[in-house]
Coordinates of C-alpha atoms in Angstrom, one line a residue:
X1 CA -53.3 57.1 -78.9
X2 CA -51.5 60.1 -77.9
X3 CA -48.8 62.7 -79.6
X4 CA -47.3 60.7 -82.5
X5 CA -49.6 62.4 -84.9
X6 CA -51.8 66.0 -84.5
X7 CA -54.7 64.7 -82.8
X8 CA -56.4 68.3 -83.2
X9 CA -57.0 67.8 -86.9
X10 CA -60.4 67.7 -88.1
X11 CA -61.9 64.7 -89.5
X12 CA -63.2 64.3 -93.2
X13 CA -66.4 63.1 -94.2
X14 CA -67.0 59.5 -94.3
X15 CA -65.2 57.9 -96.8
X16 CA -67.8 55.1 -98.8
X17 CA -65.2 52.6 -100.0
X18 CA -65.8 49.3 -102.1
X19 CA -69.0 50.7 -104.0
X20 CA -68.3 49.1 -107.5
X21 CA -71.2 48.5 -109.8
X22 CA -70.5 44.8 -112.2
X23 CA -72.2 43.7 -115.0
X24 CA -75.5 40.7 -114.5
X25 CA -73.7 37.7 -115.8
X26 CA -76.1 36.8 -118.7
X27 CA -78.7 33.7 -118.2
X28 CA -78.0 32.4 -121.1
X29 CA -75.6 30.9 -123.2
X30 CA -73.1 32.4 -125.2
X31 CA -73.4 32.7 -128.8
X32 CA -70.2 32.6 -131.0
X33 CA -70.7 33.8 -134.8
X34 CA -68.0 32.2 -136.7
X35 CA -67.7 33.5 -140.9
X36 CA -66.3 30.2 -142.1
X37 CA -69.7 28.3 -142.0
X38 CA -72.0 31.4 -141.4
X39 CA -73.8 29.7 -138.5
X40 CA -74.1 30.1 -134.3
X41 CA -72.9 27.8 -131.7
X42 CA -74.3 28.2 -128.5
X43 CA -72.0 27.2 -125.7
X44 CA -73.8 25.6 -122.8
X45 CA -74.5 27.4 -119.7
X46 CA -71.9 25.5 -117.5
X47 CA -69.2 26.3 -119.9
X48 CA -69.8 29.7 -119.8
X49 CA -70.5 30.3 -116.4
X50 CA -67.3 29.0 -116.0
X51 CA -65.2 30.8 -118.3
X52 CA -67.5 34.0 -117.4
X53 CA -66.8 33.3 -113.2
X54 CA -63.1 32.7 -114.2
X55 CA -62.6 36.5 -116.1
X56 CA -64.6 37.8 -113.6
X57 CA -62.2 36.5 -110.8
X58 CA -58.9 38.3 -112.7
X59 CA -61.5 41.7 -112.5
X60 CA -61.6 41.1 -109.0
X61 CA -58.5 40.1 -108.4
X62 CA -57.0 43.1 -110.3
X63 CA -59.6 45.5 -108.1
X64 CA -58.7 44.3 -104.6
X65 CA -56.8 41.3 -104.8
X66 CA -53.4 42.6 -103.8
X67 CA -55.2 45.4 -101.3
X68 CA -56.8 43.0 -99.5
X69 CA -54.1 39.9 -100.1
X70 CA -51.3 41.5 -99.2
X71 CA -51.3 42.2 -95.5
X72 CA -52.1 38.6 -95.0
X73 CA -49.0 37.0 -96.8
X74 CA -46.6 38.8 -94.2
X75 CA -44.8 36.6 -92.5
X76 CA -42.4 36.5 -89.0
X77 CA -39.1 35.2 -88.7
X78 CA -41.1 31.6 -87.8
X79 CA -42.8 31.8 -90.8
X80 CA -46.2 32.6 -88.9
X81 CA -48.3 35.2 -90.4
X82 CA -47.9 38.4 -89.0
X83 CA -50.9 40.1 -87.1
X84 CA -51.6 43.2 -88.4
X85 CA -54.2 45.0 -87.0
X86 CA -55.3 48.8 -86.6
X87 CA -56.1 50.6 -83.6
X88 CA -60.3 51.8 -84.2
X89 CA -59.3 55.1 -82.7
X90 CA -57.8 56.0 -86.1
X91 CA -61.1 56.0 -87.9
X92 CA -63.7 57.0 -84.5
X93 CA -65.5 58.8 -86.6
X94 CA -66.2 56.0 -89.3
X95 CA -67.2 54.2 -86.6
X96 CA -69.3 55.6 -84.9
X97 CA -71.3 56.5 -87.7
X98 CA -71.1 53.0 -89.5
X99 CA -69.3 50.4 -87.6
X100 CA -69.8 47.3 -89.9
X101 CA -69.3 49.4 -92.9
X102 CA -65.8 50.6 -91.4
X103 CA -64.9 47.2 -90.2
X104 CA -65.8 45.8 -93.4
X105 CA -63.6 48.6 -95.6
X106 CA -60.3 48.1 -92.6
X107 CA -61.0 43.8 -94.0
X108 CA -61.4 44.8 -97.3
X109 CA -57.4 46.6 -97.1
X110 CA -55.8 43.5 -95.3
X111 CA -56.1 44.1 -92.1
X112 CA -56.4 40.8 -89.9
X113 CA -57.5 42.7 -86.8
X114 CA -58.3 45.7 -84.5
X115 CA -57.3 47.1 -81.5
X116 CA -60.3 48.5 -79.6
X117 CA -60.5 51.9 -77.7
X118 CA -64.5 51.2 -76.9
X119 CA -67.4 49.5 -78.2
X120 CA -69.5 51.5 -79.9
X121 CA -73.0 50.7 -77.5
X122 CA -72.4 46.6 -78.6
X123 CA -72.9 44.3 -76.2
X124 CA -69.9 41.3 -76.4
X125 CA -72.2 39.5 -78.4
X126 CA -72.7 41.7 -81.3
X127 CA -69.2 42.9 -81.3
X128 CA -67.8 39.6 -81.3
X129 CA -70.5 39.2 -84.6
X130 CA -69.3 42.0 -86.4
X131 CA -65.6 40.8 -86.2
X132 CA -66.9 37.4 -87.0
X133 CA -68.7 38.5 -90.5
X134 CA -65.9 40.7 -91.7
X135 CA -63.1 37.7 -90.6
X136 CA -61.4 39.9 -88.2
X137 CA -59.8 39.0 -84.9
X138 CA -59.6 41.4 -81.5
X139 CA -56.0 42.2 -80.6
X140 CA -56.4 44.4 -78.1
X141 CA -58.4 46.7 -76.3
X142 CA -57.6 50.1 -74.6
X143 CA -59.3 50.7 -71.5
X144 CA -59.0 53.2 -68.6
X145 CA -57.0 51.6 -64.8
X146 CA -60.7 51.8 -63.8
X147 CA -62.1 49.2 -65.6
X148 CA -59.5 46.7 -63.9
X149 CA -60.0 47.9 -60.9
X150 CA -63.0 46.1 -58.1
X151 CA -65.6 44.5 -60.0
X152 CA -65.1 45.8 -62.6
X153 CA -61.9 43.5 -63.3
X154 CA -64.5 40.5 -64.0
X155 CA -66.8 42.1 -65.9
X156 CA -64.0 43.3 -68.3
X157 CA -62.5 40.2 -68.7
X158 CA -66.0 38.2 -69.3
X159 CA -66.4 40.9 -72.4
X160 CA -62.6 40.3 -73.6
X161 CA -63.1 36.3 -73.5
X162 CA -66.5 36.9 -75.7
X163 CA -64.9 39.1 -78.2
X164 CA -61.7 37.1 -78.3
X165 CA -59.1 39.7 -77.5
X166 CA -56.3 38.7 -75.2
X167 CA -54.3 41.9 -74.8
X168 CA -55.6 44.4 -72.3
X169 CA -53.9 47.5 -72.8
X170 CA -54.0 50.7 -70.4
X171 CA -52.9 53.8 -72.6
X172 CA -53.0 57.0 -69.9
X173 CA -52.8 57.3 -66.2
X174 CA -54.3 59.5 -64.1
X175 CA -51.9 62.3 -62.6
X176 CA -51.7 61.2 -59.5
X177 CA -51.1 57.5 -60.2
X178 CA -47.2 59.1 -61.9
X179 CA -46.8 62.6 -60.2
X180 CA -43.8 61.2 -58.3
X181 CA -41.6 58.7 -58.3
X182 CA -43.2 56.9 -55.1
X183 CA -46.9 57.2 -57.4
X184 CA -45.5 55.3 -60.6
X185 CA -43.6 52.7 -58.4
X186 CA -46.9 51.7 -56.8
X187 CA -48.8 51.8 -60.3
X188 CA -46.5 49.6 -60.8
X189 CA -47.2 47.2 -58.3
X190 CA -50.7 47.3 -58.7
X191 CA -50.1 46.4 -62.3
X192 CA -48.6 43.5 -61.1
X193 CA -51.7 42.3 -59.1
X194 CA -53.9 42.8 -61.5
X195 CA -51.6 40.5 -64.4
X196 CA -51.8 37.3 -61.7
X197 CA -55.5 37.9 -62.6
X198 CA -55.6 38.9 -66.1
X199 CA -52.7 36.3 -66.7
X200 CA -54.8 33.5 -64.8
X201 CA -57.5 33.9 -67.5
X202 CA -55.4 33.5 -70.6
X203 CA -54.8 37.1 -71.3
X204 CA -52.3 39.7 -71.2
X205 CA -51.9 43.0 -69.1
X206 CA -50.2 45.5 -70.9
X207 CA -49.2 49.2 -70.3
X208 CA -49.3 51.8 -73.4
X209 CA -46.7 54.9 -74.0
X210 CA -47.9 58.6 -74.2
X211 CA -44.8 61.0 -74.5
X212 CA -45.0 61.8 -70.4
X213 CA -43.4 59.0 -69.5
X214 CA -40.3 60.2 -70.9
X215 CA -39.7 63.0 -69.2
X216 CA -37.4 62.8 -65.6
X217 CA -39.4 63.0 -62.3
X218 CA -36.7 63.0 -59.0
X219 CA -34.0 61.9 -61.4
X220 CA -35.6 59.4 -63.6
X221 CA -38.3 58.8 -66.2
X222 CA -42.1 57.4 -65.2
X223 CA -41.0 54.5 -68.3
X224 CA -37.6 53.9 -66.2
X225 CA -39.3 53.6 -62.8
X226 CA -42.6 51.8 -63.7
X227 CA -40.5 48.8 -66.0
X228 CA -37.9 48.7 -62.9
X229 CA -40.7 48.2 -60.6
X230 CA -42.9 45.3 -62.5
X231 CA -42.0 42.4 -64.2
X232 CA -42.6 40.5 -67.3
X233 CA -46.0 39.7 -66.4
X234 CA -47.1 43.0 -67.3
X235 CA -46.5 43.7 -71.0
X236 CA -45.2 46.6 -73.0
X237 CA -47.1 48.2 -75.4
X238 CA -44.8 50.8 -77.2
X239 CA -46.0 53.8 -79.2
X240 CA -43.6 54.5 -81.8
X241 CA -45.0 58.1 -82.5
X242 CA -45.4 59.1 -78.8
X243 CA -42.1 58.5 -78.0
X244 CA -40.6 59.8 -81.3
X245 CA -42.5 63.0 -80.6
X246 CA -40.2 63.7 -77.6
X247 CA -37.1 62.7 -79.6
X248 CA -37.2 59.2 -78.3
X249 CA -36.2 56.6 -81.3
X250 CA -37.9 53.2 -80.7
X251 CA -35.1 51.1 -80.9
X252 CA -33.4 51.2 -78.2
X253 CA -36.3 51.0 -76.0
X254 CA -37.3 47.4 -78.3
X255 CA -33.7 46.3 -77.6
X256 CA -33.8 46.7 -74.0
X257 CA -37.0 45.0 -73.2
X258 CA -37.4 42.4 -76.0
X259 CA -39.0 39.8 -74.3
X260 CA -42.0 42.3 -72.8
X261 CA -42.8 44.3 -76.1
X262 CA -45.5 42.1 -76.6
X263 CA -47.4 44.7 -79.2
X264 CA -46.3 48.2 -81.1
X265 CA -47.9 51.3 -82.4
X266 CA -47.0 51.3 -86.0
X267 CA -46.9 54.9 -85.9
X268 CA -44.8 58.3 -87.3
X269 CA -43.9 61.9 -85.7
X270 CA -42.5 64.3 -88.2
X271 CA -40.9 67.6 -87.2
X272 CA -42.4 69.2 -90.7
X273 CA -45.2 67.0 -91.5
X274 CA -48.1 66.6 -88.7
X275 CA -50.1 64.5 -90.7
X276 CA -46.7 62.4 -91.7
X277 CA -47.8 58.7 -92.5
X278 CA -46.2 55.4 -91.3
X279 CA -42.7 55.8 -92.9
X280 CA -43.2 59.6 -93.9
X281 CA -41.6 60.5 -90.6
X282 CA -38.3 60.8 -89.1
X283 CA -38.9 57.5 -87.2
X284 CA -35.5 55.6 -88.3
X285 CA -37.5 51.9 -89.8
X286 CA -34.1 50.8 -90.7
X287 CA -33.3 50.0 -87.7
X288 CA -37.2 48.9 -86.0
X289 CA -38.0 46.8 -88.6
X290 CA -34.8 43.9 -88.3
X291 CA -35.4 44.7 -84.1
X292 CA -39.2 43.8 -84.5
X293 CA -38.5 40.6 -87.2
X294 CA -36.0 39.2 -84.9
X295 CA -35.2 40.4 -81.5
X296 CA -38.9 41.0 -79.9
X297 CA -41.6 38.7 -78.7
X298 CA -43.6 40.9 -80.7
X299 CA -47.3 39.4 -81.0
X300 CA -49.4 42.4 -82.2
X301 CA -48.6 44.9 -84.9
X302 CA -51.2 47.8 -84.5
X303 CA -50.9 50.7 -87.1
X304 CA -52.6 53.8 -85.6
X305 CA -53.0 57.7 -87.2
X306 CA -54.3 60.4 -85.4
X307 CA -54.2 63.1 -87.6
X308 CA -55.1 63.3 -91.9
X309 CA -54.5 64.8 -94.6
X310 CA -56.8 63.0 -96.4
X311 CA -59.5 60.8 -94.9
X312 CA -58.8 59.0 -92.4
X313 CA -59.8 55.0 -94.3
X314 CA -57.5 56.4 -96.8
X315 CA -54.5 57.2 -94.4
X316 CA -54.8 54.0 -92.6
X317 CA -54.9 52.1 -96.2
X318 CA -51.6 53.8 -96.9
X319 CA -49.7 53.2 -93.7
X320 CA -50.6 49.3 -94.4
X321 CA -49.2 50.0 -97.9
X322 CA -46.2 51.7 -96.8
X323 CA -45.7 48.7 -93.5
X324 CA -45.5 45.9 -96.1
X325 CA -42.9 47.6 -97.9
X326 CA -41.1 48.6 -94.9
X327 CA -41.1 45.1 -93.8
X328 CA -40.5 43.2 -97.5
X329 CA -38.1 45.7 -98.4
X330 CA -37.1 47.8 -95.8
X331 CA -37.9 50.9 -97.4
X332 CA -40.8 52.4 -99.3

């Protein structure tokens, strides 16, 4: 979340995906008139169930089989399949009007996961449900220092370990937590303690990019000071947007801390175009893409859009498009 996109710009109406209507598959059999002998044969039901189920399955195939097979047959440089999710913060809205219907429609493009900034009202149970039904996992959550801060560390984690998301991401501080150099070195610190904890129970601390923590303070950036003061325990979470809308290319910022990158923002900045798509942008791909394949510990690839020029399921559809190409082709 942040300044990669126009976050100002209004929201379309809900977009009702996947509302096909498909002809009953007749009860009974099917009657073939042949001219040679003037008569019917009637094919039994199994056969033509069968041959009927089988055309069907090319209709359906045709409809959303490469939409929502596509995603899925990505692949890493091990061969593992590559986990694509979307941060839910791209379609609030939708979500908040309809969450199983939007969760169902991000499944229904390829998406194998989502990146949490809330919950909707859902208790861990029924969230972890939802994803469960639609076949999606939790890679990540945003949350606020707060809610790993006291008691409120515990409670956090117990709804992470429910909903199966291992990547607790914090995406803003507070002003006075990176006002100064002395204020981001001791964020930084406190990071640390609270990774031996988060670490301890399986999951990952990491720390999101606006665009502030690019700009100098006493001589050096809140991103130089806060990696310089914490180590690998605390994971990277870098927004390609946010730092592109600064002038800040990703790749040099992959190359120099490969091994804590642990997840990315899929995300564009364009100069001319604020509602610019994944790829649309002046982001240079070329050059992420072969870093992110090869040179990062990369576990998470979260596609995020903050601002449409169409609606916003449709946006988020089209950046998937446009990463598969980017990353089977290296271009669109």
């Amino acid at each position: 979340m942040g300044e990669g996109n126009n976050c100002d710009a209004p929201y379309p109406d809900f977009l009702e995906r996947n509302k096909f209507s498909y002809p009953q598959t007749p009860s009974a059999g099917y009657a073939i008139h042949t001219s040679i002998n003037e008569r019917f044969i009637t094919m039994p039901n199994k056969i033509f169930r069968f041959y009927a189920y089988l055309g069907l399955s090319f209709v359906l195939f045709a409809l959303f089989g490469a939409s929502s097979l596509s995603a899925q047959i990505l692949r890493d440089s091990k061969g593992r399949p590559l986990q694509i999710g979307v941060q839910l913060y791209s379609v609030r809205e939708q979500c908040a009007k309809d969450l199983h219907g939007t969760l169902k429609a991000l499944a229904g493009m390829g998406f194998r996961g989502v990146e949490f900034a809330g919950y909707y009202g859902r208790s861990a149970k029924e969230m972890r449900e939802l994803l469960d039904a639609n076949r999606l996992k939790a890679y990540g959550t945003h949350l606020g220092l707060d809610a790993l801060l006291g008691d409120k560390l515990d409670k956090t984690m117990e709804y992470c370990k429910v909903i199966g998301c291992k990547f607790l991401s914090v995406p803003w501080l507070p002003e006075n937590r990176r006002n100064t150099k002395q204020a981001t070195t001791e964020t930084a610190h406190l990071f640390m303690e609270i990774a031996k904890k988060v670490n301890a129970n399986g999951m990952v601390l990491g720390w999101h990019n606006e665009a502030y923590e690019f700009k100098p303070i006493e001589g050096e950036t809140i991103w130089e000071t806060f990696t310089a003061n914490s180590d690998k325990s605390v994971g990277l979470q870098f927004d390609t947007g946010n730092a592109l809308s600064v002038g800040e290319q990703a790749a040099p910022y992959l190359l120099k801390y490969p091994e804590r990158i642990v997840s990315v923002h899929l995300k564009d900045h364009s100069k001319t175009n604020p509602n610019a798509l994944l790829g649309e942008g002046d982001e240079n791909w070329n050059e992420v893409i072969p870093i992110l394949k090869t040179k990062t510990a990369t576990r998470w690839f979260i596609i995020e859009q903050e601002s449409f020029g169409q609606p916003p399921l449709v946006c988020v559809e089209k950046c998937l498009r446009n990463f598969e190409k980017l990353w089977t082709k290296g271009s669109l």
